[in-house]
C-alpha positions as protocol buffer text, in pm:
chain_id: "A"
residue {
  index: 1
  type: MET
  ca { x: -2287 y: -768 z: 1130 }
}
residue {
  index: 2
  type: GLU
  ca { x: -2407 y: -494 z: 1337 }
}
residue {
  index: 3
  type: ALA
  ca { x: -2678 y: -261 z: 1172 }
}
residue {
  index: 4
  type: GLY
  ca { x: -2455 y: 23 z: 1056 }
}
residue {
  index: 5
  type: MET
  ca { x: -2099 y: -154 z: 1061 }
}
residue {
  index: 6
  type: GLN
  ca { x: -1899 y: -106 z: 699 }
}
residue {
  index: 7
  type: CYS
  ca { x: -1589 y: -320 z: 635 }
}
residue {
  index: 8
  type: GLY
  ca { x: -1335 y: -132 z: 395 }
}
residue {
  index: 9
  type: ILE
  ca { x: -1036 y: -210 z: 244 }
}
residue {
  index: 10
  type: ASP
  ca { x: -781 y: 2 z: 98 }
}
residue {
  index: 11
  type: GLU
  ca { x: -387 y: 35 z: 72 }
}
residue {
  index: 12
  type: ALA
  ca { x: -105 y: 221 z: 112 }
}
residue {
  index: 13
  type: GLY
  ca { x: 248 y: 234 z: -57 }
}
residue {
  index: 14
  type: ARG
  ca { x: 116 y: 76 z: -407 }
}
residue {
  index: 15
  type: GLY
  ca { x: 349 y: 327 z: -655 }
}
residue {
  index: 16
  type: PRO
  ca { x: 648 y: 381 z: -435 }
}
residue {
  index: 17
  type: VAL
  ca { x: 950 y: 251 z: -592 }
}
residue {
  index: 18
  type: ILE
  ca { x: 1076 y: 231 z: -196 }
}
residue {
  index: 19
  type: GLY
  ca { x: 959 y: 57 z: 80 }
}
residue {
  index: 20
  type: PRO
  ca { x: 677 y: -167 z: 204 }
}
residue {
  index: 21
  type: MET
  ca { x: 317 y: -155 z: 58 }
}
residue {
  index: 22
  type: VAL
  ca { x: 42 y: -205 z: 392 }
}
residue {
  index: 23
  type: ILE
  ca { x: -342 y: -354 z: 295 }
}
residue {
  index: 24
  type: SER
  ca { x: -573 y: -308 z: 563 }
}
residue {
  index: 25
  type: ILE
  ca { x: -925 y: -411 z: 570 }
}
residue {
  index: 26
  type: VAL
  ca { x: -1125 y: -177 z: 842 }
}
residue {
  index: 27
  type: CYS
  ca { x: -1513 y: -299 z: 1000 }
}
residue {
  index: 28
  type: CYS
  ca { x: -1669 y: -30 z: 1217 }
}
residue {
  index: 29
  type: ASP
  ca { x: -2000 y: 164 z: 1301 }
}
residue {
  index: 30
  type: THR
  ca { x: -2026 y: 432 z: 1013 }
}
residue {
  index: 31
  type: GLU
  ca { x: -2135 y: 699 z: 1204 }
}
residue {
  index: 32
  type: PHE
  ca { x: -1827 y: 626 z: 1456 }
}
residue {
  index: 33
  type: LEU
  ca { x: -1595 y: 686 z: 1180 }
}
residue {
  index: 34
  type: LYS
  ca { x: -1808 y: 1014 z: 1076 }
}
residue {
  index: 35
  type: GLY
  ca { x: -1781 y: 1124 z: 1398 }
}
residue {
  index: 36
  type: ILE
  ca { x: -1405 y: 1075 z: 1418 }
}
residue {
  index: 37
  type: GLY
  ca { x: -1297 y: 1206 z: 1112 }
}
residue {
  index: 38
  type: VAL
  ca { x: -1259 y: 963 z: 885 }
}
residue {
  index: 39
  type: ARG
  ca { x: -1094 y: 1103 z: 552 }
}
residue {
  index: 40
  type: ASP
  ca { x: -911 y: 993 z: 261 }
}
residue {
  index: 41
  type: SER
  ca { x: -621 y: 976 z: 441 }
}
residue {
  index: 42
  type: LYS
  ca { x: -428 y: 1152 z: 102 }
}
residue {
  index: 43
  type: VAL
  ca { x: -585 y: 1524 z: 243 }
}
residue {
  index: 44
  type: LEU
  ca { x: -498 y: 1524 z: 629 }
}
residue {
  index: 45
  type: SER
  ca { x: -164 y: 1588 z: 827 }
}
residue {
  index: 46
  type: ARG
  ca { x: 8 y: 1323 z: 973 }
}
residue {
  index: 47
  type: LYS
  ca { x: -37 y: 1432 z: 1316 }
}
residue {
  index: 48
  type: ARG
  ca { x: -426 y: 1426 z: 1235 }
}
residue {
  index: 49
  type: ARG
  ca { x: -415 y: 1068 z: 1083 }
}
residue {
  index: 50
  type: SER
  ca { x: -238 y: 922 z: 1376 }
}
residue {
  index: 51
  type: GLU
  ca { x: -488 y: 1031 z: 1635 }
}
residue {
  index: 52
  type: ILE
  ca { x: -791 y: 929 z: 1417 }
}
residue {
  index: 53
  type: PHE
  ca { x: -604 y: 583 z: 1366 }
}
residue {
  index: 54
  type: LYS
  ca { x: -610 y: 577 z: 1754 }
}
residue {
  index: 55
  type: SER
  ca { x: -942 y: 591 z: 1764 }
}
residue {
  index: 56
  type: ILE
  ca { x: -940 y: 320 z: 1494 }
}
residue {
  index: 57
  type: MET
  ca { x: -761 y: 43 z: 1699 }
}
residue {
  index: 58
  type: ASP
  ca { x: -917 y: 131 z: 1994 }
}
residue {
  index: 59
  type: ARG
  ca { x: -1279 y: 68 z: 1856 }
}
residue {
  index: 60
  type: CYS
  ca { x: -1321 y: -27 z: 1573 }
}
residue {
  index: 61
  type: HIS
  ca { x: -1209 y: -435 z: 1439 }
}
residue {
  index: 62
  type: VAL
  ca { x: -844 y: -374 z: 1205 }
}
residue {
  index: 63
  type: ARG
  ca { x: -689 y: -622 z: 1018 }
}
residue {
  index: 64
  type: TYR
  ca { x: -350 y: -525 z: 793 }
}
residue {
  index: 65
  type: ARG
  ca { x: -43 y: -701 z: 626 }
}
residue {
  index: 66
  type: ILE
  ca { x: 262 y: -562 z: 577 }
}
residue {
  index: 67
  type: LEU
  ca { x: 462 y: -668 z: 257 }
}
residue {
  index: 68
  type: SER
  ca { x: 825 y: -565 z: 254 }
}
residue {
  index: 69
  type: PRO
  ca { x: 1002 y: -516 z: -58 }
}
residue {
  index: 70
  type: GLU
  ca { x: 1159 y: -874 z: -92 }
}
residue {
  index: 71
  type: GLU
  ca { x: 782 y: -967 z: -47 }
}
residue {
  index: 72
  type: ILE
  ca { x: 711 y: -785 z: -318 }
}
residue {
  index: 73
  type: ASN
  ca { x: 1037 y: -891 z: -518 }
}
residue {
  index: 74
  type: ARG
  ca { x: 973 y: -1291 z: -495 }
}
residue {
  index: 75
  type: MET
  ca { x: 602 y: -1209 z: -587 }
}
residue {
  index: 76
  type: MET
  ca { x: 649 y: -993 z: -882 }
}
residue {
  index: 77
  type: ALA
  ca { x: 844 y: -1243 z: -1057 }
}
residue {
  index: 78
  type: MET
  ca { x: 531 y: -1414 z: -1041 }
}
residue {
  index: 79
  type: GLU
  ca { x: 202 y: -1201 z: -1099 }
}
residue {
  index: 80
  type: SER
  ca { x: 179 y: -872 z: -1147 }
}
residue {
  index: 81
  type: LEU
  ca { x: 94 y: -587 z: -806 }
}
residue {
  index: 82
  type: ASN
  ca { x: -271 y: -649 z: -933 }
}
residue {
  index: 83
  type: LYS
  ca { x: -226 y: -957 z: -859 }
}
residue {
  index: 84
  type: ILE
  ca { x: -52 y: -943 z: -566 }
}
residue {
  index: 85
  type: GLU
  ca { x: -352 y: -712 z: -407 }
}
residue {
  index: 86
  type: GLU
  ca { x: -587 y: -932 z: -518 }
}
residue {
  index: 87
  type: ASP
  ca { x: -473 y: -1202 z: -337 }
}
residue {
  index: 88
  type: GLU
  ca { x: -404 y: -991 z: -12 }
}
residue {
  index: 89
  type: ILE
  ca { x: -777 y: -894 z: -57 }
}
residue {
  index: 90
  type: ILE
  ca { x: -892 y: -1231 z: -69 }
}
residue {
  index: 91
  type: GLU
  ca { x: -662 y: -1320 z: 264 }
}
residue {
  index: 92
  type: LEU
  ca { x: -840 y: -979 z: 451 }
}
residue {
  index: 93
  type: LEU
  ca { x: -1191 y: -1039 z: 326 }
}
residue {
  index: 94
  type: LYS
  ca { x: -1168 y: -1410 z: 550 }
}
residue {
  index: 95
  type: TYR
  ca { x: -1255 y: -1179 z: 836 }
}
residue {
  index: 96
  type: ALA
  ca { x: -1604 y: -998 z: 705 }
}
residue {
  index: 97
  type: GLU
  ca { x: -1891 y: -1138 z: 672 }
}
residue {
  index: 98
  type: SER
  ca { x: -2105 y: -872 z: 517 }
}
residue {
  index: 99
  type: THR
  ca { x: -2023 y: -616 z: 189 }
}
residue {
  index: 100
  type: VAL
  ca { x: -1663 y: -476 z: 214 }
}
residue {
  index: 101
  type: TYR
  ca { x: -1649 y: -195 z: 18 }
}
residue {
  index: 102
  type: ILE
  ca { x: -1248 y: -135 z: -155 }
}
residue {
  index: 103
  type: ASP
  ca { x: -1039 y: 105 z: -342 }
}
residue {
  index: 104
  type: CYS
  ca { x: -983 y: -27 z: -667 }
}
residue {
  index: 105
  type: TYR
  ca { x: -680 y: -180 z: -746 }
}
residue {
  index: 106
  type: ASP
  ca { x: -779 y: -211 z: -1149 }
}
residue {
  index: 107
  type: VAL
  ca { x: -889 y: 55 z: -1430 }
}
residue {
  index: 108
  type: ILE
  ca { x: -1168 y: -157 z: -1530 }
}
residue {
  index: 109
  type: GLU
  ca { x: -1393 y: -156 z: -1195 }
}
residue {
  index: 110
  type: GLU
  ca { x: -1620 y: -417 z: -1293 }
}
residue {
  index: 111
  type: ARG
  ca { x: -1391 y: -681 z: -1379 }
}
residue {
  index: 112
  type: ALA
  ca { x: -1207 y: -649 z: -1086 }
}
residue {
  index: 113
  type: GLN
  ca { x: -1468 y: -701 z: -882 }
}
residue {
  index: 114
  type: GLU
  ca { x: -1631 y: -1006 z: -1075 }
}
residue {
  index: 115
  type: ALA
  ca { x: -1261 y: -1137 z: -986 }
}
residue {
  index: 116
  type: ILE
  ca { x: -1270 y: -1091 z: -651 }
}
residue {
  index: 117
  type: GLU
  ca { x: -1601 y: -1213 z: -554 }
}
residue {
  index: 118
  type: ARG
  ca { x: -1592 y: -1547 z: -803 }
}
residue {
  index: 119
  type: ARG
  ca { x: -1249 y: -1582 z: -574 }
}
residue {
  index: 120
  type: SER
  ca { x: -1343 y: -1489 z: -254 }
}
residue {
  index: 121
  type: GLY
  ca { x: -1786 y: -1651 z: -251 }
}
residue {
  index: 122
  type: LYS
  ca { x: -1810 y: -1272 z: -115 }
}
residue {
  index: 123
  type: LYS
  ca { x: -2005 y: -984 z: -177 }
}
residue {
  index: 124
  type: VAL
  ca { x: -1779 y: -634 z: -270 }
}
residue {
  index: 125
  type: VAL
  ca { x: -1808 y: -331 z: -394 }
}
residue {
  index: 126
  type: CYS
  ca { x: -1504 y: -213 z: -585 }
}
residue {
  index: 127
  type: ARG
  ca { x: -1458 y: 163 z: -681 }
}
residue {
  index: 128
  type: HIS
  ca { x: -1182 y: 410 z: -683 }
}
residue {
  index: 129
  type: LYS
  ca { x: -1162 y: 666 z: -509 }
}
residue {
  index: 130
  type: ALA
  ca { x: -1383 y: 470 z: -235 }
}
residue {
  index: 131
  type: ASP
  ca { x: -1171 y: 597 z: -28 }
}
residue {
  index: 132
  type: ALA
  ca { x: -1342 y: 938 z: -33 }
}
residue {
  index: 133
  type: ILE
  ca { x: -1718 y: 789 z: -68 }
}
residue {
  index: 134
  type: PHE
  ca { x: -1725 y: 536 z: 265 }
}
residue {
  index: 135
  type: PRO
  ca { x: -1650 y: 597 z: 582 }
}
residue {
  index: 136
  type: ALA
  ca { x: -1475 y: 229 z: 616 }
}
residue {
  index: 137
  type: VAL
  ca { x: -1249 y: 281 z: 346 }
}
residue {
  index: 138
  type: SER
  ca { x: -1136 y: 573 z: 443 }
}
residue {
  index: 139
  type: ALA
  ca { x: -1022 y: 437 z: 810 }
}
residue {
  index: 140
  type: ALA
  ca { x: -850 y: 158 z: 630 }
}
residue {
  index: 141
  type: SER
  ca { x: -653 y: 384 z: 455 }
}
residue {
  index: 142
  type: ILE
  ca { x: -551 y: 569 z: 714 }
}
residue {
  index: 143
  type: VAL
  ca { x: -461 y: 261 z: 908 }
}
residue {
  index: 144
  type: SER
  ca { x: -244 y: 131 z: 623 }
}
residue {
  index: 145
  type: LYS
  ca { x: -113 y: 522 z: 581 }
}
residue {
  index: 146
  type: VAL
  ca { x: -2 y: 535 z: 933 }
}
residue {
  index: 147
  type: LEU
  ca { x: 140 y: 157 z: 936 }
}
residue {
  index: 148
  type: ARG
  ca { x: 385 y: 243 z: 622 }
}
residue {
  index: 149
  type: ASP
  ca { x: 499 y: 560 z: 692 }
}
residue {
  index: 150
  type: ALA
  ca { x: 622 y: 421 z: 1049 }
}
residue {
  index: 151
  type: GLU
  ca { x: 810 y: 153 z: 874 }
}
residue {
  index: 152
  type: ILE
  ca { x: 936 y: 431 z: 598 }
}
residue {
  index: 153
  type: ASP
  ca { x: 1095 y: 603 z: 911 }
}
residue {
  index: 154
  type: LYS
  ca { x: 1286 y: 254 z: 1024 }
}
residue {
  index: 155
  type: LEU
  ca { x: 1372 y: 264 z: 682 }
}
residue {
  index: 156
  type: HIS
  ca { x: 1559 y: 614 z: 694 }
}
residue {
  index: 157
  type: GLU
  ca { x: 1675 y: 594 z: 1030 }
}
residue {
  index: 158
  type: LYS
  ca { x: 1840 y: 244 z: 852 }
}
residue {
  index: 159
  type: TYR
  ca { x: 1931 y: 365 z: 507 }
}
residue {
  index: 160
  type: GLY
  ca { x: 1915 y: 744 z: 526 }
}
residue {
  index: 161
  type: ASN
  ca { x: 1714 y: 1021 z: 351 }
}
residue {
  index: 162
  type: PHE
  ca { x: 1587 y: 840 z: -12 }
}
residue {
  index: 163
  type: GLY
  ca { x: 1269 y: 1072 z: 43 }
}
residue {
  index: 164
  type: SER
  ca { x: 936 y: 992 z: -26 }
}
residue {
  index: 165
  type: GLY
  ca { x: 986 y: 643 z: -236 }
}
residue {
  index: 166
  type: TYR
  ca { x: 832 y: 786 z: -478 }
}
residue {
  index: 167
  type: PRO
  ca { x: 936 y: 807 z: -884 }
}
residue {
  index: 168
  type: SER
  ca { x: 889 y: 1112 z: -943 }
}
residue {
  index: 169
  type: ASP
  ca { x: 1073 y: 1241 z: -595 }
}
residue {
  index: 170
  type: PRO
  ca { x: 1378 y: 1365 z: -737 }
}
residue {
  index: 171
  type: ARG
  ca { x: 1602 y: 1285 z: -358 }
}
residue {
  index: 172
  type: THR
  ca { x: 1484 y: 931 z: -390 }
}
residue {
  index: 173
  type: ILE
  ca { x: 1594 y: 907 z: -809 }
}
residue {
  index: 174
  type: GLU
  ca { x: 1921 y: 1055 z: -680 }
}
residue {
  index: 175
  type: PHE
  ca { x: 1962 y: 820 z: -367 }
}
residue {
  index: 176
  type: LEU
  ca { x: 1848 y: 506 z: -576 }
}
residue {
  index: 177
  type: HIS
  ca { x: 2145 y: 618 z: -837 }
}
residue {
  index: 178
  type: ASP
  ca { x: 2402 y: 563 z: -557 }
}
residue {
  index: 179
  type: PHE
  ca { x: 2219 y: 295 z: -364 }
}
residue {
  index: 180
  type: LEU
  ca { x: 2211 y: 83 z: -659 }
}
residue {
  index: 181
  type: LYS
  ca { x: 2558 y: 140 z: -745 }
}
residue {
  index: 182
  type: SER
  ca { x: 2677 y: 48 z: -369 }
}
residue {
  index: 183
  type: SER
  ca { x: 2444 y: -182 z: -226 }
}
residue {
  index: 184
  type: ARG
  ca { x: 2491 y: -561 z: -219 }
}
residue {
  index: 185
  type: GLU
  ca { x: 2144 y: -683 z: -131 }
}
residue {
  index: 186
  type: PRO
  ca { x: 1893 y: -344 z: -265 }
}
residue {
  index: 187
  type: GLU
  ca { x: 1591 y: -599 z: -274 }
}
residue {
  index: 188
  type: LYS
  ca { x: 1593 y: -526 z: 66 }
}
residue {
  index: 189
  type: ILE
  ca { x: 1412 y: -171 z: 71 }
}
residue {
  index: 190
  type: VAL
  ca { x: 1423 y: -121 z: -380 }
}
residue {
  index: 191
  type: ARG
  ca { x: 1118 y: -286 z: -542 }
}
residue {
  index: 192
  type: MET
  ca { x: 1329 y: -430 z: -818 }
}
residue {
  index: 193
  type: HIS
  ca { x: 1092 y: -459 z: -1129 }
}
residue {
  index: 194
  type: TRP
  ca { x: 1009 y: -125 z: -1077 }
}
residue {
  index: 195
  type: SER
  ca { x: 1087 y: 35 z: -1517 }
}
residue {
  index: 196
  type: THR
  ca { x: 1206 y: 280 z: -1231 }
}
residue {
  index: 197
  type: VAL
  ca { x: 1527 y: 76 z: -1137 }
}
residue {
  index: 198
  type: GLY
  ca { x: 1589 y: -113 z: -1493 }
}
residue {
  index: 199
  type: ARG
  ca { x: 1640 y: 269 z: -1623 }
}
residue {
  index: 200
  type: ILE
  ca { x: 1838 y: 361 z: -1345 }
}
residue {
  index: 201
  type: MET
  ca { x: 2081 y: 43 z: -1375 }
}
residue {
  index: 202
  type: ASP
  ca { x: 2091 y: 70 z: -1786 }
}
residue {
  index: 203
  type: GLU
  ca { x: 2228 y: 400 z: -1656 }
}
residue {
  index: 204
  type: ILE
  ca { x: 2435 y: 284 z: -1432 }
}
residue {
  index: 205
  type: LYS
  ca { x: 2595 y: 66 z: -1643 }
}
residue {
  index: 206
  type: ASN
  ca { x: 2630 y: 278 z: -1980 }
}
residue {
  index: 207
  type: GLN
  ca { x: 2896 y: 521 z: -1707 }
}
residue {
  index: 208
  type: LYS
  ca { x: 3090 y: 256 z: -1620 }
}
residue {
  index: 209
  type: LYS
  ca { x: 3150 y: 157 z: -1996 }
}
residue {
  index: 210
  type: LEU
  ca { x: 3232 y: 480 z: -2018 }
}
residue {
  index: 211
  type: PHE
  ca { x: 3533 y: 492 z: -1832 }
}
């Protein structure tokens, strides 16, 4: 790989109860990335993320995977979210030739790093908040966030405004109460293995018993 090139991996949408998770790898010249102002996607406005996203897609090597809620539901019937993310990282590492910096999904950085290196045969560095440290990880966080926002916009158009999709959002919780009672196929957009869903399903059952 060229001197000055760096590869980074990050995801968007790991925590929400509604919608997809997107995970991306970006390999690019670090000076170019610094020049266009890459940052952790969470500290950038949506407009600024979109502008930087276009520059990244024009100049960098980018691969990504959009995991739909249905895919996440199917996978989580067999394995943890950490294992799912690890598997996706292993696939993305096929597109990198040098050390890859990864925003760590595990509470223990060393454990994740060892597992990924053992499985992939690649040199990686797993760090918490890597998207605020390494330009390529910042770029990957922007790509993942922009792509996920586009998917969420499509879901809002189809299903109505469910808020951010995070369990901490009151609008999301209100939507889930109504949606889980009325929808025949909630797994199309809802992550059914989330504890939030189990709690709401129990509340719905208890409400039915009262009438």
